[in-house]
Short mmCIF file of C-alpha atoms and ligand atoms in Angstrom, two decimals:
data_model
loop_
_atom_site.label_atom_id
_atom_site.label_comp_id
_atom_site.label_asym_id
_atom_site.label_seq_id
_atom_site.Cartn_x
_atom_site.Cartn_y
_atom_site.Cartn_z
CA UNK A 1 0.00 0.00 0.00
CA UNK A 2 1.38 3.39 -0.99
CA UNK A 3 1.38 6.21 1.52
CA UNK A 4 0.97 9.81 0.39
CA UNK A 5 2.29 12.16 3.03
CA UNK A 6 1.98 15.90 3.28
CA UNK A 7 5.37 17.66 3.18
CA UNK A 8 3.69 20.91 4.29
CA UNK A 9 1.92 19.55 7.38
CA UNK A 10 4.26 21.19 9.90
CA UNK A 11 3.34 24.64 8.55
CA UNK A 12 0.19 24.15 10.62
CA UNK A 13 1.29 24.30 14.22
CA UNK A 14 -1.23 25.70 16.67
CA UNK A 15 0.05 26.81 20.04
CA UNK A 16 -2.96 26.65 22.36
CA UNK A 17 -6.63 25.70 22.20
CA UNK A 18 -9.44 27.04 24.38
CA UNK A 19 -10.73 24.47 26.84
CA UNK A 20 -13.25 25.31 29.56
CA UNK A 21 -12.17 28.87 30.10
CA UNK A 22 -8.43 28.45 29.79
CA UNK A 23 -5.85 28.00 27.09
CA UNK A 24 -4.22 24.54 27.00
CA UNK A 25 -1.41 23.28 24.72
CA UNK A 26 -2.67 21.95 21.38
CA UNK A 27 -3.19 18.21 21.15
CA UNK A 28 -3.02 18.18 17.38
CA UNK A 29 0.76 18.60 16.91
CA UNK A 30 3.21 17.96 14.02
CA UNK A 31 4.97 15.16 15.94
CA UNK A 32 1.87 12.99 15.45
CA UNK A 33 2.54 12.64 11.76
CA UNK A 34 6.28 12.25 12.25
CA UNK A 35 5.68 9.23 14.51
CA UNK A 36 3.52 7.56 11.86
CA UNK A 37 6.08 8.30 9.16
CA UNK A 38 8.90 6.86 11.28
CA UNK A 39 6.92 3.68 12.00
CA UNK A 40 6.04 3.26 8.32
CA UNK A 41 9.73 3.49 7.46
CA UNK A 42 10.76 1.15 10.25
CA UNK A 43 8.33 -1.57 9.15
CA UNK A 44 8.54 -0.80 5.40
CA UNK A 45 4.84 -1.15 4.79
CA UNK A 46 5.02 0.24 1.25
CA UNK A 47 6.35 3.22 -0.64
CA UNK A 48 6.26 6.74 0.76
CA UNK A 49 5.26 9.39 -1.76
CA UNK A 50 4.50 13.06 -1.84
CA UNK A 51 1.35 13.75 -3.86
CA UNK A 52 1.78 14.90 -7.44
CA UNK A 53 -1.27 17.07 -7.88
CA UNK A 54 -1.24 20.44 -9.61
CA UNK A 55 -2.93 23.51 -8.15
CA UNK A 56 -5.79 23.57 -10.66
CA UNK A 57 -6.64 19.90 -10.04
CA UNK A 58 -6.46 20.44 -6.31
CA UNK A 59 -8.65 23.55 -6.39
CA UNK A 60 -11.22 21.63 -8.42
CA UNK A 61 -11.27 18.68 -6.01
CA UNK A 62 -11.61 20.97 -2.98
CA UNK A 63 -14.40 22.94 -4.68
CA UNK A 64 -16.40 19.73 -5.12
CA UNK A 65 -16.76 19.56 -1.33
CA UNK A 66 -16.30 23.08 0.07
CA UNK A 67 -18.08 26.37 -0.67
CA UNK A 68 -16.14 29.06 -2.52
CA UNK A 69 -16.74 31.72 0.13
CA UNK A 70 -15.28 29.40 2.76
CA UNK A 71 -12.12 28.50 0.83
CA UNK A 72 -11.66 32.16 -0.09
CA UNK A 73 -11.90 32.97 3.61
CA UNK A 74 -9.29 30.31 4.49
CA UNK A 75 -6.92 31.45 1.73
CA UNK A 76 -6.70 35.02 3.04
CA UNK A 77 -7.49 34.41 6.73
CA UNK A 78 -3.97 34.76 8.09
CA UNK A 79 -3.23 37.99 6.22
CA UNK A 80 -6.52 39.47 7.41
CA UNK A 81 -5.85 38.39 10.98
CA UNK A 82 -2.51 40.20 10.94
CA UNK A 83 -4.06 43.20 9.19
CA UNK A 84 -6.50 43.58 12.11
CA UNK A 85 -3.52 44.20 14.42
CA UNK A 86 0.17 43.70 13.53
CA UNK A 87 0.68 42.18 16.99
CA UNK A 88 -1.60 39.29 15.87
CA UNK A 89 1.36 37.91 13.91
CA UNK A 90 2.53 36.47 17.25
CA UNK A 91 -0.82 34.85 18.10
CA UNK A 92 -2.97 32.16 16.50
CA UNK A 93 -6.43 33.15 15.30
CA UNK A 94 -9.29 31.73 17.38
CA UNK A 95 -12.96 32.64 17.00
CA UNK A 96 -14.84 34.23 19.88
CA UNK A 97 -18.26 35.01 18.41
CA UNK A 98 -20.63 32.79 16.41
CA UNK A 99 -23.98 33.07 14.65
CA UNK A 100 -26.39 30.37 15.83
CA UNK A 101 -26.58 29.03 12.28
CA UNK A 102 -29.85 27.16 12.11
CA UNK A 103 -31.50 28.64 15.22
CA UNK A 104 -33.21 32.00 15.47
CA UNK A 105 -32.50 34.73 13.00
CA UNK A 106 -28.78 35.46 13.04
CA UNK A 107 -27.79 36.28 9.47
CA UNK A 108 -25.30 33.92 7.85
CA UNK A 109 -26.04 35.08 4.30
CA UNK A 110 -24.38 38.49 4.76
CA UNK A 111 -20.61 38.22 4.90
CA UNK A 112 -19.35 40.48 7.71
CA UNK A 113 -16.47 42.84 6.87
CA UNK A 114 -15.08 42.31 10.35
CA UNK A 115 -12.56 39.46 10.23
CA UNK A 116 -13.24 38.22 13.77
CA UNK A 117 -16.90 37.91 12.80
CA UNK A 118 -16.00 35.91 9.69
CA UNK A 119 -13.76 33.68 11.79
CA UNK A 120 -16.88 32.86 13.80
CA UNK A 121 -19.15 32.54 10.77
CA UNK A 122 -16.92 29.80 9.31
CA UNK A 123 -16.25 27.81 12.51
CA UNK A 124 -18.01 26.13 15.39
CA UNK A 125 -15.46 25.89 18.20
CA UNK A 126 -12.54 27.74 19.77
CA UNK A 127 -10.27 24.72 19.90
CA UNK A 128 -8.96 24.92 16.35
CA UNK A 129 -6.29 27.62 16.02
CA UNK A 130 -5.77 29.01 12.55
CA UNK A 131 -2.09 29.83 11.98
CA UNK A 132 0.15 31.40 9.33
CA UNK A 133 0.65 28.05 7.60
CA UNK A 134 -2.80 26.50 8.08
CA UNK A 135 -4.02 27.04 4.53
CA UNK A 136 -0.85 25.69 2.92
CA UNK A 137 -0.83 22.67 5.23
CA UNK A 138 -4.52 21.94 4.72
CA UNK A 139 -4.09 22.13 0.94
CA UNK A 140 -1.16 19.73 1.13
CA UNK A 141 -3.39 17.34 3.05
CA UNK A 142 -6.19 17.55 0.51
CA UNK A 143 -3.62 16.74 -2.18
CA UNK A 144 -2.74 13.54 -0.29
CA UNK A 145 -6.41 12.54 -0.20
CA UNK A 146 -6.77 13.20 -3.91
CA UNK A 147 -3.60 11.25 -4.75
CA UNK A 148 -4.78 8.31 -2.64
CA UNK A 149 -8.17 8.30 -4.38
CA UNK A 150 -6.40 8.26 -7.75
CA UNK A 151 -4.47 5.17 -6.70
CA UNK A 152 -7.76 3.34 -6.34
CA UNK A 153 -9.03 4.69 -9.63
CA UNK A 154 -5.86 3.28 -11.21
CA UNK A 155 -6.82 -0.14 -9.88
CA UNK A 156 -4.95 -0.39 -6.58
CA UNK A 157 -6.58 -2.22 -3.67
CA UNK A 158 -5.65 0.43 -1.07
CA UNK A 159 -3.80 3.68 -0.38
CA UNK A 160 -3.04 5.76 2.70
CA UNK A 161 -3.34 9.55 2.91
CA UNK A 162 -1.08 10.49 5.83
CA UNK A 163 -1.80 14.08 6.56
CA UNK A 164 -2.51 16.66 9.16
CA UNK A 165 -4.36 18.82 9.98
CA UNK A 166 -7.16 16.24 10.14
CA UNK A 167 -10.40 16.73 8.22
CA UNK A 168 -13.54 14.88 9.30
CA UNK A 169 -15.02 17.69 11.43
CA UNK A 170 -14.76 20.24 8.58
CA UNK A 171 -18.01 20.81 6.69
CA UNK A 172 -18.89 22.52 3.42
CA UNK A 173 -18.28 25.95 4.97
CA UNK A 174 -16.89 25.51 8.45
CA UNK A 175 -13.80 24.47 10.38
CA UNK A 176 -13.64 22.98 13.87
CA UNK A 177 -12.28 19.99 15.79
CA UNK A 178 -8.74 20.76 14.48
CA UNK A 179 -10.04 20.31 10.90
CA UNK A 180 -10.12 22.77 7.97
CA UNK A 181 -10.54 20.80 4.74
CA UNK A 182 -12.40 17.50 4.82
CA UNK A 183 -9.77 15.19 3.32
CA UNK A 184 -11.95 12.08 3.59
CA UNK A 185 -14.86 13.78 1.83
CA UNK A 186 -12.49 15.06 -0.87
CA UNK A 187 -11.26 11.48 -1.42
CA UNK A 188 -14.83 10.10 -1.50
CA UNK A 189 -15.97 12.73 -4.00
CA UNK A 190 -12.88 12.19 -6.17
CA UNK A 191 -13.73 8.47 -6.25
CA UNK A 192 -17.27 9.30 -7.38
CA UNK A 193 -16.01 11.71 -10.01
CA UNK A 194 -13.50 9.12 -11.23
CA UNK A 195 -16.23 6.60 -11.92
CA UNK A 196 -16.94 4.73 -8.68
CA UNK A 197 -20.72 4.48 -8.44
CA UNK A 198 -21.28 3.86 -4.74
CA UNK A 199 -18.73 5.11 -2.24
CA UNK A 200 -18.89 4.30 1.47
CA UNK A 201 -17.19 6.24 4.24
CA UNK A 202 -16.55 4.34 7.48
CA UNK A 203 -15.29 6.70 10.17
CA UNK A 204 -13.46 4.96 13.02
CA UNK A 205 -12.18 8.08 14.82
CA UNK A 206 -13.30 8.42 18.46
CA UNK A 207 -15.24 11.55 17.53
CA UNK A 208 -18.27 11.59 15.27
CA UNK A 209 -17.40 12.67 11.70
CA UNK A 210 -19.89 15.50 11.69
CA UNK A 211 -18.35 17.35 8.75
CA UNK A 212 -18.45 14.31 6.48
CA UNK A 213 -22.00 13.45 7.56
CA UNK A 214 -23.14 16.98 6.76
CA UNK A 215 -21.44 17.03 3.35
CA UNK A 216 -23.15 13.83 2.16
CA UNK A 217 -26.35 13.89 4.26
CA UNK A 218 -28.79 14.29 1.38
CA UNK A 219 -27.04 11.97 -1.05
CA UNK A 220 -27.66 8.32 -1.84
CA UNK A 221 -24.41 7.80 -3.78
CA UNK A 222 -22.15 8.19 -0.74
CA UNK A 223 -23.04 6.11 2.32
CA UNK A 224 -21.60 7.51 5.53
CA UNK A 225 -21.13 5.44 8.70
CA UNK A 226 -19.43 6.42 11.95
CA UNK A 227 -18.58 4.50 15.16
CA UNK A 228 -17.87 7.04 17.89
CA UNK A 229 -18.26 8.30 21.43
CA UNK A 230 -21.87 9.20 22.26
CA UNK A 231 -22.36 12.91 21.48
CA UNK A 232 -24.49 13.21 24.62
CA UNK A 233 -21.17 13.36 26.48
CA UNK A 234 -18.48 13.54 23.79
CA UNK A 235 -17.27 16.08 21.22
CA UNK A 236 -18.71 17.28 18.78
CA UNK A 237 -21.85 17.09 20.98
CA UNK A 238 -24.35 18.53 18.49
CA UNK A 239 -24.34 15.76 15.88
CA UNK A 240 -23.74 12.02 15.77
CA UNK A 241 -26.90 10.55 17.32
CA UNK A 242 -28.32 7.22 16.14
CA UNK A 243 -31.51 8.78 14.79
CA UNK A 244 -29.63 10.79 12.12
CA UNK A 245 -30.25 8.56 9.12
CA UNK A 246 -29.89 10.96 6.20
CA UNK A 247 -32.45 13.23 4.54
CA UNK A 248 -34.23 13.56 1.19
CA UNK A 249 -32.60 11.32 -1.41
CA UNK A 250 -30.02 10.47 1.26
CA UNK A 251 -32.51 9.04 3.73
CA UNK A 252 -31.19 5.71 4.98
CA UNK A 253 -27.65 6.47 3.74
CA UNK A 254 -26.16 7.68 7.03
CA UNK A 255 -25.48 5.32 9.93
CA UNK A 256 -24.37 6.52 13.36
CA UNK A 257 -23.25 4.02 15.97
CA UNK A 258 -22.61 6.01 19.16
CA UNK A 259 -21.06 4.11 22.08
CA UNK A 260 -20.69 5.17 25.71
CA UNK A 261 -17.43 6.53 27.06
CA UNK A 262 -15.47 3.58 28.47
CA UNK A 263 -16.43 1.17 25.67
CA UNK A 264 -13.90 -1.65 25.14
CA UNK A 265 -12.75 -3.50 22.06
CA UNK A 266 -15.40 -6.22 22.01
CA UNK A 267 -18.39 -3.87 21.96
CA UNK A 268 -16.53 -1.52 19.61
CA UNK A 269 -15.94 -4.43 17.18
CA UNK A 270 -19.62 -5.36 17.27
CA UNK A 271 -20.45 -1.81 16.14
CA UNK A 272 -17.78 -1.98 13.44
CA UNK A 273 -19.31 -5.24 12.19
CA UNK A 274 -22.73 -3.57 12.03
CA UNK A 275 -21.25 -0.76 9.93
CA UNK A 276 -19.42 -3.18 7.62
CA UNK A 277 -22.64 -5.19 7.12
CA UNK A 278 -24.46 -1.99 6.16
CA UNK A 279 -21.70 -1.10 3.69
CA UNK A 280 -21.99 -4.58 2.26
CA UNK A 281 -25.76 -4.12 1.81
CA UNK A 282 -25.08 -0.76 0.15
CA UNK A 283 -22.86 -2.66 -2.30
CA UNK A 284 -20.07 -0.08 -2.17
CA UNK A 285 -17.46 -0.18 -4.91
CA UNK A 286 -15.00 1.96 -2.94
CA UNK A 287 -14.43 2.67 0.75
CA UNK A 288 -12.89 5.64 2.54
CA UNK A 289 -11.82 5.12 6.15
CA UNK A 290 -11.28 8.31 8.17
CA UNK A 291 -8.69 6.66 10.39
CA UNK A 292 -8.57 8.16 13.85
CA UNK A 293 -6.44 6.37 16.42
CA UNK A 294 -7.96 8.26 19.36
CA UNK A 295 -9.95 5.13 20.29
CA UNK A 296 -6.68 4.02 21.98
CA UNK A 297 -6.79 3.45 25.75
CA UNK A 298 -3.97 5.94 26.27
CA UNK A 299 -5.54 8.78 24.32
CA UNK A 300 -5.51 11.94 26.46
CA UNK A 301 -8.81 13.41 25.20
CA UNK A 302 -10.92 10.33 24.43
CA UNK A 303 -12.69 7.52 26.28
CA UNK A 304 -12.49 4.11 24.56
CA UNK A 305 -10.01 1.44 25.65
CA UNK A 306 -8.55 -0.14 22.49
CA UNK A 307 -5.04 -1.56 22.89
CA UNK A 308 -2.20 -1.35 20.38
CA UNK A 309 -2.58 -4.99 19.29
CA UNK A 310 -6.33 -4.48 18.67
CA UNK A 311 -5.59 -2.24 15.67
CA UNK A 312 -4.21 -5.24 13.79
CA UNK A 313 -7.66 -6.85 14.15
CA UNK A 314 -9.36 -3.62 13.03
CA UNK A 315 -7.29 -3.73 9.85
CA UNK A 316 -8.23 -7.36 9.27
CA UNK A 317 -11.95 -6.63 9.72
CA UNK A 318 -11.77 -3.70 7.31
CA UNK A 319 -9.99 -5.86 4.73
CA UNK A 320 -12.82 -8.39 4.98
CA UNK A 321 -15.19 -5.74 3.62
CA UNK A 322 -13.48 -6.63 0.34
CA UNK A 323 -13.67 -3.15 -1.18
CA UNK A 324 -10.85 -0.93 -2.58
CA UNK A 325 -10.01 1.31 0.37
CA UNK A 326 -8.49 4.73 1.00
CA UNK A 327 -7.30 5.32 4.56
CA UNK A 328 -7.16 8.95 5.67
CA UNK A 329 -5.31 9.88 8.86
CA UNK A 330 -7.55 11.73 11.33
CA UNK A 331 -7.24 11.98 15.15
CA UNK A 332 -5.05 10.18 17.69
CA UNK A 333 -3.34 12.20 20.42
CA UNK A 334 -1.29 9.64 22.34
CA UNK A 335 1.58 10.98 20.29
CA UNK A 336 4.27 8.40 21.09
CA UNK A 337 1.91 5.49 20.31
CA UNK A 338 0.02 6.86 17.31
CA UNK A 339 2.59 5.56 14.81
CA UNK A 340 2.54 2.00 16.12
CA UNK A 341 -1.27 1.98 16.29
CA UNK A 342 -1.69 3.37 12.77
CA UNK A 343 0.77 0.95 11.22
CA UNK A 344 -0.69 -1.99 13.17
CA UNK A 345 -4.03 -1.24 11.53
CA UNK A 346 -2.59 -0.81 8.04
CA UNK A 347 -0.40 -3.91 8.36
CA UNK A 348 -3.36 -5.94 9.64
CA UNK A 349 -5.26 -4.82 6.55
CA UNK A 350 -2.42 -5.62 4.14
CA UNK A 351 -1.86 -9.06 5.62
CA UNK A 352 -5.51 -9.93 5.09
CA UNK A 353 -6.07 -8.88 1.47
C1 SP5 B 401 -9.91 15.11 14.49
C2 SP5 B 401 -10.23 15.04 15.96
O1 SP5 B 401 -10.02 14.00 16.58
N1 SP5 B 401 -10.69 16.14 16.55
C3 SP5 B 401 -11.03 16.16 17.94
C4 SP5 B 401 -11.43 17.50 18.42
C5 SP5 B 401 -11.70 17.50 19.88
N2 SP5 B 401 -11.79 18.81 20.40
C6 SP5 B 401 -12.20 18.98 21.79
C7 SP5 B 401 -11.20 18.37 22.70
C8 SP5 B 401 -11.20 18.91 24.08
C9 SP5 B 401 -9.99 18.39 24.77
N3 SP5 B 401 -9.74 18.96 25.99
C10 SP5 B 401 -8.56 18.50 26.59
C11 SP5 B 401 -8.32 18.98 27.94
C12 SP5 B 401 -7.08 18.41 28.46
N4 SP5 B 401 -6.97 18.46 29.84
ZN1 ZN B 402 -11.06 12.36 16.99
#
């Protein structure tokens, strides 16, 4: 399995995130990716590549998933942040005011001139710092997703998009949850556009993939499934419940399998099996796996108890789905273990195909 890694990832390096009234060091750090890269090299899983995608192709693939006014905002966000106050060059941009999108009558159709207001318009939390290099890093990540999708379109059984920042919380026009561009959705859409008829997304990150769900919610050609911590107690809180089944043409094409904090491997696997059965019924001809490793027992911000050796089994179960598969790196904040856990999963997959 080829890995496409993002040479620009470290340009995105947030300092602190807001958590319950104080600033805490960012969990989503460049070292995460470096650990995965080192483990891939150590175990020589397959070739390491940087994506060969030109700017026009990349812009087109991003535009299939994200709104123009949002990507235009991201492209100039840092310059506008610094223009607000030259001293901002030393601080990351974090939103502090939001419109209540679908509640009451706050206007989201009028683009505010005030940059801080736009920062809020296009986000939903204050835990996702936007930095000088965020846009370049996020674009590099989207290029990895596109390159991995192309591998499948060229007939490969699997490919791995190793990138940060992660993507599955980013929606058509919002960032949040450390995510700016939805790499998994970009891969899924590229697979559709390249001729795959029915694409499934199976999100195994600890957190519900709200951005991906929202992007495909009214579509029957992309089936989205997610196994995650119950949003009643876990981030992202406002989406990810079992009764969200899709809408309009997409009704019945979204499957949420929330599990309580503290869930162990056996119950987690039962949920994964349920999702794989549903993907089988959907008759997917390609699969995208937003691959979060924050289900690990040692994860500092999550609540499941998977062990390092369990990821090998996860890979084997995913291989049994029997569908060409793109893996996209998402969460996983036990930094020193994230490489071993990621490669255990990918190796388990490769051994079983
Ligand atoms: C891609 C992904 O996994 N995003 C997760 C975003 C979670 N954001 C909220 C986390 C709050 C963590 N607070 C940590 C406090 C440490 N004492
Ligand atoms: Zn996560």
